[in-house]
CSV table of C-alpha atoms and ligand atoms in Angstrom, one decimal:
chain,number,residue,atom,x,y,z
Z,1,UNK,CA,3.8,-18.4,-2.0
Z,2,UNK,CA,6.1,-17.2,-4.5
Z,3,UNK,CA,5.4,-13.3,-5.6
Z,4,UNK,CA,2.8,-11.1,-3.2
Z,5,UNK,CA,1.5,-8.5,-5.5
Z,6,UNK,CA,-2.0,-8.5,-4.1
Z,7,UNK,CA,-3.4,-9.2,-0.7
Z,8,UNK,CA,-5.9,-11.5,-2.2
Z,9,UNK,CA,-3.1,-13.9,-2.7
Z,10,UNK,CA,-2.4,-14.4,0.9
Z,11,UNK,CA,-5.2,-16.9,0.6
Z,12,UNK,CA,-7.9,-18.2,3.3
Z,13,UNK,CA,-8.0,-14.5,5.3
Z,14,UNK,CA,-8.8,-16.2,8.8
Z,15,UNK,CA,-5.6,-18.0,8.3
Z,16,UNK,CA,-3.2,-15.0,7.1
Z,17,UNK,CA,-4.8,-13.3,10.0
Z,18,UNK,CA,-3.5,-16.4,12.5
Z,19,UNK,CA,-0.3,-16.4,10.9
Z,20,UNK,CA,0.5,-13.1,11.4
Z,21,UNK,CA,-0.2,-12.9,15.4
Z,22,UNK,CA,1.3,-15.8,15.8
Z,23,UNK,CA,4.5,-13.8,13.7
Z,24,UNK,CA,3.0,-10.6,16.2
Z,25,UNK,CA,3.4,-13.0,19.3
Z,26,UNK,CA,6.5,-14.7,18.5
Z,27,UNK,CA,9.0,-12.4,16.2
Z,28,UNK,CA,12.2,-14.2,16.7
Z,29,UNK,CA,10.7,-18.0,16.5
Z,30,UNK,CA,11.8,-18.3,12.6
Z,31,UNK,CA,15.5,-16.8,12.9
Z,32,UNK,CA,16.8,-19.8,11.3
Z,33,UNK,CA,14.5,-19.6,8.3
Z,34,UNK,CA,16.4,-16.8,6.8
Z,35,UNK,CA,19.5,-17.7,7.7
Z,36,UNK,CA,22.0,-17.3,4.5
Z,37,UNK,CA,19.2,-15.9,2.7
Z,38,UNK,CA,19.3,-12.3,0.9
Z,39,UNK,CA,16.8,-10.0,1.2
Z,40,UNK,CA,17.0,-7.3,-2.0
Z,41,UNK,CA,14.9,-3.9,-1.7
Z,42,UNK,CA,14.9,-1.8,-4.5
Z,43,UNK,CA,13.2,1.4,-4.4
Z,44,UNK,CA,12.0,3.7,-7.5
Z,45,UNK,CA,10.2,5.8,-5.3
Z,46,UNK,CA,10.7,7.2,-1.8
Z,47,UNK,CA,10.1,5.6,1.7
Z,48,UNK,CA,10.5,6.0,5.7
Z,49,UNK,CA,7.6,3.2,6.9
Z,50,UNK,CA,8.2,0.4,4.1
Z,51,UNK,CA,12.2,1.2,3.9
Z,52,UNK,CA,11.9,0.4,8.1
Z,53,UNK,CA,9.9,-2.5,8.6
Z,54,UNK,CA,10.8,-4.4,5.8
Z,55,UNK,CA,13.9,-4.4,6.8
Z,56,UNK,CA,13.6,-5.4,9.9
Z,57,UNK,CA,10.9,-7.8,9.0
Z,58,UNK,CA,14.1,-9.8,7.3
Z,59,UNK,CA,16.1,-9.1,10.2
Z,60,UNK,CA,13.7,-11.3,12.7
Z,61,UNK,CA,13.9,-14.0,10.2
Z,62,UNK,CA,17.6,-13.8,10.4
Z,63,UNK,CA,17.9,-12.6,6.4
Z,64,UNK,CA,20.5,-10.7,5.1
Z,65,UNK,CA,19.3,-7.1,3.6
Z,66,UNK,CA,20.2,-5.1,0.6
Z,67,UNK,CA,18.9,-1.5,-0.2
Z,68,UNK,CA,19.2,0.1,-3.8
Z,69,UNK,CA,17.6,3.6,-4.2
Z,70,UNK,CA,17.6,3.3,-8.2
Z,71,UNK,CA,17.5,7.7,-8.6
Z,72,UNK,CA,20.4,7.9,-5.8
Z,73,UNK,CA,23.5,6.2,-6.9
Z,74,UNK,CA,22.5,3.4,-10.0
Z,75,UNK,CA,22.4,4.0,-13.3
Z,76,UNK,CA,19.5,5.7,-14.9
Z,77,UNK,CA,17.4,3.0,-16.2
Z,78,UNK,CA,15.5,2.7,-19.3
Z,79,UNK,CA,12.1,0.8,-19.3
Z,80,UNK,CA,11.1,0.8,-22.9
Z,81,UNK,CA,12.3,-1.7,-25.1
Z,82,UNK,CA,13.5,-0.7,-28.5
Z,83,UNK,CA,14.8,2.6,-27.6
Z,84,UNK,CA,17.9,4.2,-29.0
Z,85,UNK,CA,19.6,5.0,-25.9
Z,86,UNK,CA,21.9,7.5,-26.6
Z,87,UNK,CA,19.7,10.0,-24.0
Z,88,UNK,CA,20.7,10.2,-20.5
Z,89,UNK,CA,20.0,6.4,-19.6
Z,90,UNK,CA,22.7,4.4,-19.5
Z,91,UNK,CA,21.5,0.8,-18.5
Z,92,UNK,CA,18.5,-1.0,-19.8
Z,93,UNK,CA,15.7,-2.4,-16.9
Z,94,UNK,CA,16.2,-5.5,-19.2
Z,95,UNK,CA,20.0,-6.4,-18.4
Z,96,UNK,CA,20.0,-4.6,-14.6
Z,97,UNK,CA,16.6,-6.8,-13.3
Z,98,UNK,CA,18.4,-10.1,-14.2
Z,99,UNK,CA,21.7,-9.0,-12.7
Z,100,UNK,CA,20.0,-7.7,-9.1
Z,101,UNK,CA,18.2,-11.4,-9.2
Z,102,UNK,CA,22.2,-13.0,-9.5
Z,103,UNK,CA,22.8,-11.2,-5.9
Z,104,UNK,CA,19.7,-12.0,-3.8
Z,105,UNK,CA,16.9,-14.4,-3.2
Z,106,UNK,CA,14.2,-12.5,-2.7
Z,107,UNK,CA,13.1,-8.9,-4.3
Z,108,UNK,CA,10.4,-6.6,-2.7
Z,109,UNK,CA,10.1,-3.5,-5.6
Z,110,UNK,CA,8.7,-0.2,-4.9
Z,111,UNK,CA,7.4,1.1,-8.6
Z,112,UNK,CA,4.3,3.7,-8.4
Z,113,UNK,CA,2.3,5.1,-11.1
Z,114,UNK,CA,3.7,7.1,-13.2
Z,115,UNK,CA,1.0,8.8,-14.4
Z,116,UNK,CA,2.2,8.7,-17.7
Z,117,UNK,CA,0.0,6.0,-19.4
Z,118,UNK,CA,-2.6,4.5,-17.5
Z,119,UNK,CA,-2.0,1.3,-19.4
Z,120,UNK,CA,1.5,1.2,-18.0
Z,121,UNK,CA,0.3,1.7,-14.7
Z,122,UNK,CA,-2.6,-0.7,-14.6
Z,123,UNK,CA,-0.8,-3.4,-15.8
Z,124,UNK,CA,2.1,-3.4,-13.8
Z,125,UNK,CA,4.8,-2.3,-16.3
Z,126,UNK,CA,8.0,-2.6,-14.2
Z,127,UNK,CA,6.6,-4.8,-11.4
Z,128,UNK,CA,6.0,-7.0,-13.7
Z,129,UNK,CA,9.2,-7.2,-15.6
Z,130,UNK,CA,10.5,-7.9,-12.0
Z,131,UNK,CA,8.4,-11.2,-12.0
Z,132,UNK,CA,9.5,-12.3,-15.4
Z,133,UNK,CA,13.1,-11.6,-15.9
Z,134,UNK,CA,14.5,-12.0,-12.3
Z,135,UNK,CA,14.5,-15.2,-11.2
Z,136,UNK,CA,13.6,-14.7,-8.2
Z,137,UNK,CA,10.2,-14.4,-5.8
Z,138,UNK,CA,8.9,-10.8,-5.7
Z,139,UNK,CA,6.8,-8.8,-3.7
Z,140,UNK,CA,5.5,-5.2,-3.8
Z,141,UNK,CA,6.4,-2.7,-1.8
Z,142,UNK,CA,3.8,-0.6,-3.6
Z,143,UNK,CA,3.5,-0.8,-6.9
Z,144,UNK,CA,0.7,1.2,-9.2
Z,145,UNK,CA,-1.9,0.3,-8.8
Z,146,UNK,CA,-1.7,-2.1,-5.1
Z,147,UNK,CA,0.3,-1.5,-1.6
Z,148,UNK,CA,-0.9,-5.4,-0.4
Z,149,UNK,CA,1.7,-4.7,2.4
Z,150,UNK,CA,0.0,-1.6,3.9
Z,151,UNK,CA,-3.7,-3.2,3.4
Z,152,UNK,CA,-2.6,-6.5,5.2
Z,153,UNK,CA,-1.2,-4.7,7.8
Z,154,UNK,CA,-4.7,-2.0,8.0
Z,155,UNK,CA,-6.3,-5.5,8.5
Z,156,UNK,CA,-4.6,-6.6,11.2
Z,157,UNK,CA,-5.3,-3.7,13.0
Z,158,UNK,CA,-8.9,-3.3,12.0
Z,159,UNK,CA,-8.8,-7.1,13.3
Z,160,UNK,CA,-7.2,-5.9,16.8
Z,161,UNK,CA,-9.5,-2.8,17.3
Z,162,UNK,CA,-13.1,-3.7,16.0
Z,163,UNK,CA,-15.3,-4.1,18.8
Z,164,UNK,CA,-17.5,-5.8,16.8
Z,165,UNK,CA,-17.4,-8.6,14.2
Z,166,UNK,CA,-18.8,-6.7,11.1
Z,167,UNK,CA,-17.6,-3.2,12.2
Z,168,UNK,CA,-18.8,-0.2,9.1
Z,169,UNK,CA,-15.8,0.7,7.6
Z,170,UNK,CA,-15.5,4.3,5.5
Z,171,UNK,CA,-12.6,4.7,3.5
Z,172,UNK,CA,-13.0,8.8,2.4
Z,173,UNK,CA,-11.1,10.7,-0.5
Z,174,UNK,CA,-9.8,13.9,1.7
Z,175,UNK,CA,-7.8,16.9,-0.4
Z,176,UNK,CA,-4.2,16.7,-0.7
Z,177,UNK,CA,-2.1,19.5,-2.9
Z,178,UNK,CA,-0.5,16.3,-5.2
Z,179,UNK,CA,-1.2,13.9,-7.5
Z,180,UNK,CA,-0.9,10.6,-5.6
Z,181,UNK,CA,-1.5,7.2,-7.0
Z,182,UNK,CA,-4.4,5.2,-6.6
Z,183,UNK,CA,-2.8,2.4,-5.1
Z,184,UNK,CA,-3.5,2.4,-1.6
Z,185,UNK,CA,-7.3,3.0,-1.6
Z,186,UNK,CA,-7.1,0.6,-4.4
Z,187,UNK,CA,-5.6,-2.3,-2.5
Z,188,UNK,CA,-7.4,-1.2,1.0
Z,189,UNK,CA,-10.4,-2.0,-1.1
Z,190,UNK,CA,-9.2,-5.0,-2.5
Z,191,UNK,CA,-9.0,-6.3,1.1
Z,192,UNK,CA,-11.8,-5.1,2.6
Z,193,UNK,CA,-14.3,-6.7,-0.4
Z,194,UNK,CA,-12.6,-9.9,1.0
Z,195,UNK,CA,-14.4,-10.0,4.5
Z,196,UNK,CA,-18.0,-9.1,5.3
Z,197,UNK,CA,-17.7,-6.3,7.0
Z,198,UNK,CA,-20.2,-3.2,6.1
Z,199,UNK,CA,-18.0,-1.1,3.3
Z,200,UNK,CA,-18.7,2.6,2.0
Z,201,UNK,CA,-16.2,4.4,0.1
Z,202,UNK,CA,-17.1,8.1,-0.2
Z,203,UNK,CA,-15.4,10.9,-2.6
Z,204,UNK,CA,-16.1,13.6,-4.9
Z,205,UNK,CA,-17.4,13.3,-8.0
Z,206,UNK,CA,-15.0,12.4,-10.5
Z,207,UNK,CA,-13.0,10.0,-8.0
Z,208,UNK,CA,-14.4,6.9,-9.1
Z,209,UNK,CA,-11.7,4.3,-8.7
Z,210,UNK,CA,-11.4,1.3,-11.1
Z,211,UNK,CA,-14.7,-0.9,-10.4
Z,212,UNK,CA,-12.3,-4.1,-10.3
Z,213,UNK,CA,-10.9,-2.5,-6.7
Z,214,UNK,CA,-14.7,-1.1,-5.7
Z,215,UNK,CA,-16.2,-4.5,-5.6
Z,216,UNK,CA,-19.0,-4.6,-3.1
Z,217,UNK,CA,-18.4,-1.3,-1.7
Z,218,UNK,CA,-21.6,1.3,-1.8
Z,219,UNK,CA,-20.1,4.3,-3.2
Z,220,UNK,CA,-22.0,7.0,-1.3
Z,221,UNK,CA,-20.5,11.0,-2.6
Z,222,UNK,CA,-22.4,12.8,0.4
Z,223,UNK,CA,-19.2,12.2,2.9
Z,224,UNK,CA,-21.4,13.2,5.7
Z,225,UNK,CA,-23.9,10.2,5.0
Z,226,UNK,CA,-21.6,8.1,4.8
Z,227,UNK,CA,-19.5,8.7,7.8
Z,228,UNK,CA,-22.9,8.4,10.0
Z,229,UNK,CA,-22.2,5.1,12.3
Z,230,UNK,CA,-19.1,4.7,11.1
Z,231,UNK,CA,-16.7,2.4,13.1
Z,232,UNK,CA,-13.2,2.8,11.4
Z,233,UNK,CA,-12.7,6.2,9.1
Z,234,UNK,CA,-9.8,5.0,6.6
Z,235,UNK,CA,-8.9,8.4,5.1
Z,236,UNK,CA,-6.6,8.9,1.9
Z,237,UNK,CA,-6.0,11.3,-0.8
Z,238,UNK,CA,-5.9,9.7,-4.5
Z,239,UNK,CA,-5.9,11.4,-7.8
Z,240,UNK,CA,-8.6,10.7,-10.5
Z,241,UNK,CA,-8.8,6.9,-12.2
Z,242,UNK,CA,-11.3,8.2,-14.7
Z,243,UNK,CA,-10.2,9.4,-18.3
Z,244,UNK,CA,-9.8,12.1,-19.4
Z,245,UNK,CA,-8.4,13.1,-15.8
Z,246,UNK,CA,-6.4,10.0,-15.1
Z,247,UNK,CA,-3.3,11.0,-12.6
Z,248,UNK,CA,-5.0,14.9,-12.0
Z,249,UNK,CA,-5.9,16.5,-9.6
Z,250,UNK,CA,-9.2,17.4,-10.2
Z,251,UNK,CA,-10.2,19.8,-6.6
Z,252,UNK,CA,-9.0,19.8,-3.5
Z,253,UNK,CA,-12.1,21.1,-1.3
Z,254,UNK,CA,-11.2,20.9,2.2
Z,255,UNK,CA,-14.6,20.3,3.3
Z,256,UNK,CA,-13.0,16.6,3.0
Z,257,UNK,CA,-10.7,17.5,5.6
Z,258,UNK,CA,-11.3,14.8,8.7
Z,259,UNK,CA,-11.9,17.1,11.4
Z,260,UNK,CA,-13.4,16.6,14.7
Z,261,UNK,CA,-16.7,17.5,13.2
Z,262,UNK,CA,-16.6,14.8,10.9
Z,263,UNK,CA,-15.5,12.4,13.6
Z,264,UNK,CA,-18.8,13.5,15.5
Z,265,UNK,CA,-21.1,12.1,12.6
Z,266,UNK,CA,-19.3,8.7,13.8
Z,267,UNK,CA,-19.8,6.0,16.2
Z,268,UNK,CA,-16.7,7.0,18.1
Z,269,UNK,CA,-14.6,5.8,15.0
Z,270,UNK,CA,-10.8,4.8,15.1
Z,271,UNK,CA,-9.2,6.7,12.5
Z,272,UNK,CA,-7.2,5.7,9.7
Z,273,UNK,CA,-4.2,6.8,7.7
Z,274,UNK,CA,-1.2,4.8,6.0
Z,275,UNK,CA,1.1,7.7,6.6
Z,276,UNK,CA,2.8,9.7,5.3
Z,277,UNK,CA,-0.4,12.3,6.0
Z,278,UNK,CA,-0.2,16.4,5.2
Z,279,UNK,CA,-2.0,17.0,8.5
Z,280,UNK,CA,-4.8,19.9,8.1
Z,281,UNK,CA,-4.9,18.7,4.8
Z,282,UNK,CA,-5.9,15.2,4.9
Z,283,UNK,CA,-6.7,15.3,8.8
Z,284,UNK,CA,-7.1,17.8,11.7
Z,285,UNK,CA,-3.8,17.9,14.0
Z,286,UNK,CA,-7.1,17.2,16.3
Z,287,UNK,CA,-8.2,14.4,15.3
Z,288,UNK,CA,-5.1,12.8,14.0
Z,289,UNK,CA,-3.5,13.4,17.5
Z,290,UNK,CA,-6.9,11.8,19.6
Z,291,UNK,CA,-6.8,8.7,20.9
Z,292,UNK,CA,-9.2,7.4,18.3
Z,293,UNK,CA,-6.0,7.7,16.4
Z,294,UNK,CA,-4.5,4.5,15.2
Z,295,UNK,CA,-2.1,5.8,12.4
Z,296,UNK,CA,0.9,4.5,15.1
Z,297,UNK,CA,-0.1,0.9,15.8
Z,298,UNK,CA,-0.8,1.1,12.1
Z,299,UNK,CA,2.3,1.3,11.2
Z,300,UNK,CA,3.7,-0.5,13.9
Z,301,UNK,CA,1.9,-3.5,12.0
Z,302,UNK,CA,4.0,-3.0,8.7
Z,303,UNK,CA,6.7,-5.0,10.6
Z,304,UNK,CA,4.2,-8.0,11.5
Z,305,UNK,CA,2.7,-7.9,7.6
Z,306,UNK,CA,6.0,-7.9,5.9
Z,307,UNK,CA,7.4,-10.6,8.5
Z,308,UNK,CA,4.5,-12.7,7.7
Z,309,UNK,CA,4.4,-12.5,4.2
Z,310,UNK,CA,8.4,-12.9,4.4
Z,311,UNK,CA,8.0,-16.3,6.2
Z,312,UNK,CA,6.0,-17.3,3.6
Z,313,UNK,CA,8.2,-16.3,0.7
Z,314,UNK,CA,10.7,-18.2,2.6
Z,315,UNK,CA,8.9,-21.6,2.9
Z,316,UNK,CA,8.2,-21.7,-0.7
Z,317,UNK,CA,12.2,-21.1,-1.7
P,1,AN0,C1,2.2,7.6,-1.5
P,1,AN0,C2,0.8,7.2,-2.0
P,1,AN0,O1,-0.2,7.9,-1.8
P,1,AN0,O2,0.7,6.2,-2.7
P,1,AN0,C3,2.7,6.5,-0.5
P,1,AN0,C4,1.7,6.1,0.6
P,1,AN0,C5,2.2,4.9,1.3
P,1,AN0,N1,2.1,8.8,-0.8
P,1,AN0,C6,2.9,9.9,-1.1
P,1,AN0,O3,3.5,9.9,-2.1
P,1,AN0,C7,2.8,11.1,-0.3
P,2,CP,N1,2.8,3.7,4.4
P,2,CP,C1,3.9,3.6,3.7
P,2,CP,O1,4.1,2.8,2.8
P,2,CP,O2,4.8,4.6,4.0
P,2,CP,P1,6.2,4.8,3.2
P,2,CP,O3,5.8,5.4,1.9
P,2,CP,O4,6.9,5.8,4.1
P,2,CP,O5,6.9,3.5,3.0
């Protein structure tokens, strides 16, 4: 594998899944892999769980790690090309993406929306730029319009917890005061339309996400009907996808709210969350704090998907 920018390129899922538990089992079996190899991280957006176990992803594979905040210390960057930069922008994305590939191997880029043209966003504007003028292999570390690292690792966990082999699976819009990206529900789609479990995505009206990303799912607006029998409630705030809201808010009606009552429709559902979560927003401190909870082992599994999509980076240098 050369870039990871989607989940559905890890391939055959029975075998991604393999790979990663044997990466689970064994951490340390592939220190020699990375030896001598650099690991760059650049980040255009913030970060505590991504920042973390990418980093030490690289670390059990014995790579070397450098970390660039691009808004805390580089030089403002300008994306478009053509521009007369005599603004507050002193180096061009155009000259600095060529020189960070001169000082690394690999490049994992965190680039989210920007809400400013949904063209941009949907078609990977900076990620992409990473991919062409680098050099090197890249991988998101959430881009736009995917976080493949966060859904591979909600997979593995699904794959540890379901007590059954096609558990229902409810990933529900809940209010958040913010315009977030679509990215994670996006690519937690993505992954879920790849195995045969039973998939409902439920939201307000006027939350329809891009069709490419709904796939198979049944869209179902009544969250209550949807929740019923529910094995694993995957909850997440995104702003609209639809034009002419694209990037608003459009409500925040905490009736979404995961509370305990919304649990109860379920059949004793694990719950869900990529974290970072506004608790009582998105979820009840409750519910979030149960031990149906599985936002910890969650994110405990960012280390095992970013170590197993490392290793595979790695083979391919
Ligand atoms: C981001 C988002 O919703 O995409 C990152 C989640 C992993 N969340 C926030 O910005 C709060
Ligand atoms: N879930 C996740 O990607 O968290 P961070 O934004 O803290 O990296």
């Amino acid at each position: 594998m050369r870039n990871f920018t989607s989940i559905t390129q890890l391939g055959n899922l029975e075998e991604a899944m393999a790979k990663a538990f044997e990466v689970k089992r064994n951490p340390f079996a592939d220190q020699a892999l990375g030896r001598n190899r650099t690991l760059l991280m650049i980040f255009f957006n913030n970060s505590l769980r991504t920042r973390l176990s990418t980093q030490k992803a690289a670390l059990n594979l014995g790579m070397n790690v450098i970390v660039l905040d691009v808004n805390q210390g580089a030089w403002k960057l300008e994306t478009e090309r053509g521009v007369i930069m005599d603004g507050d922008k002193s180096e061009h994305l155009l000259e600095a993406i060529p020189v960070m590939g001169c000082y690394c191997d690999i490049i994992g880029v965190r680039s989210f929306a920007k809400f400013e043209s949904k063209e941009d966003d949907y078609n990977e504007k900076i990620l992409s730029q990473f991919i062409k003028y680098s050099g090197k292999p890249v991988f998101s570390m959430e881009a736009a319009t995917r976080h493949p690292l966060q859904t591979f690792a909600d997979m593995i966990t699904i794959e540890e917890y379901k007590k059954k082999p096609k558990p229902k699976i409810v990933m529900s819009w809940a209010p958040h005061p913010k315009a977030l990206p679509q990215a994670v529900p996006n690519s937690f789609a993505e992954g879920i339309n790849m195995t045969d479990y039973e998939f409902v995505i439920t939201h307000p009206h006027g939350y329809e996400l891009d069709p490419k990303f709904v796939g198979n799912a049944r869209v179902e607006y009544d969250q209550d009907k949807a929740l019923a029998g529910a094995d694993f409630v995957y909850a997440k705030n995104w702003s609209a996808y639809q034009d002419p809201n694209y990037g608003q808010v459009i409500n925040k009606d905490m009736n979404w709210t995961i509370t305990e009552e919304k649990m109860a429709l379920t059949d004793n559902a694990w719950f869900m969350h990529c974290l970072p979560v506004r608790r009582n927003m998105i979820v009840s401190d409750d519910v979030i704090e149960s031990p149906q909870s599985l936002v910890i082992p969650e994110a405990a599994n960012r280390v095992v998907s970013a170590q197993t999509v490392l290793k595979e980076i790695l083979l391919g240098l």
